[in-house]
Amino acid sequence: MEEKNIKQGKLFVVTGPSGVGKGTILANFFKQDNKNLYYSVSMTTRAPRPNEKDGVNYLFVSKDEFRRAIEKDEFLEWTEYSGNFYGTNNKIVSDKLNNGINVILEIETKGAKKVMEKYKDAITIFISPPSVFELESRLRGRHTEDEKAIQKRLDEVERELSESSNYKYVIVNDELSEALKKFKAVYDFEVK
Ligand code: ADP
Ligand code: 5GP
């Protein structure tokens, strides 16, 4: 029988505190380069924001549906963050990689750590803010969370920033166009 010899895709893990600009960088990156590349759509119990679409930004589910997915062992990793559950589908990620497609996970640091244990060769990128002051201002300026939710996210920042040295690349998102250039440079270098 003829054997299929497909080169394995590369797994990118993008993390960093809430409001740092992960989503903005990735949305811009995907506009430029989405060939042979898959953005992993996570499952979450968080309510959708007005601009978010089910199946595009997240799979928005109830807590019961999320629990059922845990029981069925569907997740590569899952975590509770800021009062909501988030998880990465295991089969979709491994199928894409096995078919030679590069995959980007945009996840928080506890999940990133679990993925790094399972995929030792994952390319890990930490997006850092120019300052905590600027991070808080972006989080507030996004107008997507109420004060309680903003505080919960800010409570995680110090711990998250202290973990940045565990990642292969750290990109400071000061000027967006510069951060995007750096992200693209890392991606191109790693997939070449
Ligand atoms: P995350 O996905 O990390 O939670 P977002 O991509 O939602 O963060 O960005 C948070 C807010 O900061 C958004 O309003 C976004 O437009 C803004 N933002 C992102 N990058 C920059 C930047 N380099 N300079 C100024 N504002 C930014
Ligand atoms: P948000 O509610 O702002 O969309 O996401 C909150 C945090 O959860 C962000 O840091 C985001 O990257 C992270 N996140 C999104 N999906 C997942 C996932 O599947 N697993 C984990 N561990 N974190 C996720």
PDB file of N, CA, C and O and ligand atoms in Angstrom, residues 17-24 106 134 138 142 173-176, ligand 1:
ATOM      1  N   PRO A  17      -1.225  38.023  29.428  1.00  0.00           N
ATOM      2  CA  PRO A  17      -2.375  38.446  30.233  1.00  0.00           C
ATOM      3  C   PRO A  17      -3.552  38.964  29.401  1.00  0.00           C
ATOM      4  O   PRO A  17      -3.372  39.387  28.258  1.00  0.00           O
ATOM      5  N   SER A  18      -4.709  38.919  30.005  1.00  0.00           N
ATOM      6  CA  SER A  18      -5.916  39.417  29.336  1.00  0.00           C
ATOM      7  C   SER A  18      -5.761  40.904  29.036  1.00  0.00           C
ATOM      8  O   SER A  18      -5.324  41.683  29.885  1.00  0.00           O
ATOM      9  N   GLY A  19      -6.073  41.293  27.824  1.00  0.00           N
ATOM     10  CA  GLY A  19      -6.022  42.705  27.434  1.00  0.00           C
ATOM     11  C   GLY A  19      -4.696  43.116  26.829  1.00  0.00           C
ATOM     12  O   GLY A  19      -4.521  44.272  26.410  1.00  0.00           O
ATOM     13  N   VAL A  20      -3.737  42.192  26.744  1.00  0.00           N
ATOM     14  CA  VAL A  20      -2.404  42.555  26.244  1.00  0.00           C
ATOM     15  C   VAL A  20      -2.402  42.752  24.716  1.00  0.00           C
ATOM     16  O   VAL A  20      -1.520  43.406  24.162  1.00  0.00           O
ATOM     17  N   GLY A  21      -3.405  42.131  24.057  1.00  0.00           N
ATOM     18  CA  GLY A  21      -3.492  42.291  22.599  1.00  0.00           C
ATOM     19  C   GLY A  21      -3.270  41.014  21.808  1.00  0.00           C
ATOM     20  O   GLY A  21      -3.037  41.058  20.606  1.00  0.00           O
ATOM     21  N   LYS A  22      -3.404  39.858  22.462  1.00  0.00           N
ATOM     22  CA  LYS A  22      -3.216  38.567  21.766  1.00  0.00           C
ATOM     23  C   LYS A  22      -4.184  38.457  20.585  1.00  0.00           C
ATOM     24  O   LYS A  22      -3.788  38.148  19.462  1.00  0.00           O
ATOM     25  N   GLY A  23      -5.451  38.708  20.881  1.00  0.00           N
ATOM     26  CA  GLY A  23      -6.484  38.571  19.853  1.00  0.00           C
ATOM     27  C   GLY A  23      -6.261  39.550  18.706  1.00  0.00           C
ATOM     28  O   GLY A  23      -6.430  39.193  17.531  1.00  0.00           O
ATOM     29  N   THR A  24      -5.863  40.765  19.048  1.00  0.00           N
ATOM     30  CA  THR A  24      -5.648  41.803  18.019  1.00  0.00           C
ATOM     31  C   THR A  24      -4.487  41.405  17.114  1.00  0.00           C
ATOM     32  O   THR A  24      -4.588  41.504  15.889  1.00  0.00           O
ATOM     33  N   GLU A 106      -4.551  30.116  21.226  1.00  0.00           N
ATOM     34  CA  GLU A 106      -4.497  31.378  21.991  1.00  0.00           C
ATOM     35  C   GLU A 106      -5.123  31.077  23.340  1.00  0.00           C
ATOM     36  O   GLU A 106      -6.346  31.040  23.480  1.00  0.00           O
ATOM     37  N   GLU A 134      -0.451  50.360  31.164  1.00  0.00           N
ATOM     38  CA  GLU A 134      -0.985  50.319  29.797  1.00  0.00           C
ATOM     39  C   GLU A 134      -1.924  49.108  29.627  1.00  0.00           C
ATOM     40  O   GLU A 134      -2.962  49.213  28.966  1.00  0.00           O
ATOM     41  N   ARG A 138      -5.811  49.217  28.468  1.00  0.00           N
ATOM     42  CA  ARG A 138      -6.359  48.486  27.308  1.00  0.00           C
ATOM     43  C   ARG A 138      -7.555  47.631  27.708  1.00  0.00           C
ATOM     44  O   ARG A 138      -8.548  47.559  26.992  1.00  0.00           O
ATOM     45  N   ARG A 142     -11.314  48.361  26.280  1.00  0.00           N
ATOM     46  CA  ARG A 142     -12.010  47.410  25.417  1.00  0.00           C
ATOM     47  C   ARG A 142     -13.521  47.409  25.686  1.00  0.00           C
ATOM     48  O   ARG A 142     -14.304  47.042  24.823  1.00  0.00           O
ATOM     49  N   ASN A 173       4.037  43.922  23.178  1.00  0.00           N
ATOM     50  CA  ASN A 173       3.066  44.583  22.298  1.00  0.00           C
ATOM     51  C   ASN A 173       2.923  46.050  22.714  1.00  0.00           C
ATOM     52  O   ASN A 173       2.003  46.425  23.431  1.00  0.00           O
ATOM     53  N   ASP A 174       3.886  46.859  22.241  1.00  0.00           N
ATOM     54  CA  ASP A 174       3.819  48.301  22.495  1.00  0.00           C
ATOM     55  C   ASP A 174       3.136  48.917  21.285  1.00  0.00           C
ATOM     56  O   ASP A 174       1.932  49.161  21.280  1.00  0.00           O
ATOM     57  N   GLU A 175       3.913  49.105  20.200  1.00  0.00           N
ATOM     58  CA  GLU A 175       3.331  49.571  18.939  1.00  0.00           C
ATOM     59  C   GLU A 175       2.801  48.332  18.205  1.00  0.00           C
ATOM     60  O   GLU A 175       3.572  47.406  17.942  1.00  0.00           O
ATOM     61  N   LEU A 176       1.512  48.345  17.874  1.00  0.00           N
ATOM     62  CA  LEU A 176       0.905  47.137  17.285  1.00  0.00           C
ATOM     63  C   LEU A 176       1.625  46.667  16.016  1.00  0.00           C
ATOM     64  O   LEU A 176       1.906  45.479  15.856  1.00  0.00           O
TER      65      LEU A 176
HETATM   66  P1  ADP B   1      -6.372  39.959  24.550  1.00  0.00           P
HETATM   67  O1  ADP B   1      -6.847  39.153  23.359  1.00  0.00           O
HETATM   68  O2  ADP B   1      -4.945  39.695  24.885  1.00  0.00           O
HETATM   69  O3  ADP B   1      -7.263  39.856  25.746  1.00  0.00           O
HETATM   70  P2  ADP B   1      -7.173  42.226  22.877  1.00  0.00           P
HETATM   71  O4  ADP B   1      -6.595  41.827  21.567  1.00  0.00           O
HETATM   72  O5  ADP B   1      -8.656  42.083  23.057  1.00  0.00           O
HETATM   73  O6  ADP B   1      -6.406  41.499  24.094  1.00  0.00           O
HETATM   74  O7  ADP B   1      -6.736  43.742  23.126  1.00  0.00           O
HETATM   75  C1  ADP B   1      -7.219  44.480  24.264  1.00  0.00           C
HETATM   76  C2  ADP B   1      -7.479  45.927  23.827  1.00  0.00           C
HETATM   77  O8  ADP B   1      -6.230  46.552  23.563  1.00  0.00           O
HETATM   78  C3  ADP B   1      -8.322  46.044  22.563  1.00  0.00           C
HETATM   79  O9  ADP B   1      -9.220  47.130  22.722  1.00  0.00           O
HETATM   80  C4  ADP B   1      -7.291  46.333  21.473  1.00  0.00           C
HETATM   81  O10 ADP B   1      -7.831  47.101  20.428  1.00  0.00           O
HETATM   82  C5  ADP B   1      -6.220  47.099  22.231  1.00  0.00           C
HETATM   83  N1  ADP B   1      -4.842  46.921  21.714  1.00  0.00           N
HETATM   84  C6  ADP B   1      -4.262  45.778  21.298  1.00  0.00           C
HETATM   85  N2  ADP B   1      -2.978  45.993  20.937  1.00  0.00           N
HETATM   86  C7  ADP B   1      -2.735  47.301  21.138  1.00  0.00           C
HETATM   87  C8  ADP B   1      -1.584  48.149  20.963  1.00  0.00           C
HETATM   88  N3  ADP B   1      -0.416  47.672  20.501  1.00  0.00           N
HETATM   89  N4  ADP B   1      -1.685  49.440  21.291  1.00  0.00           N
HETATM   90  C9  ADP B   1      -2.858  49.936  21.775  1.00  0.00           C
HETATM   91  N5  ADP B   1      -3.986  49.217  21.955  1.00  0.00           N
HETATM   92  C10 ADP B   1      -3.928  47.904  21.661  1.00  0.00           C
END
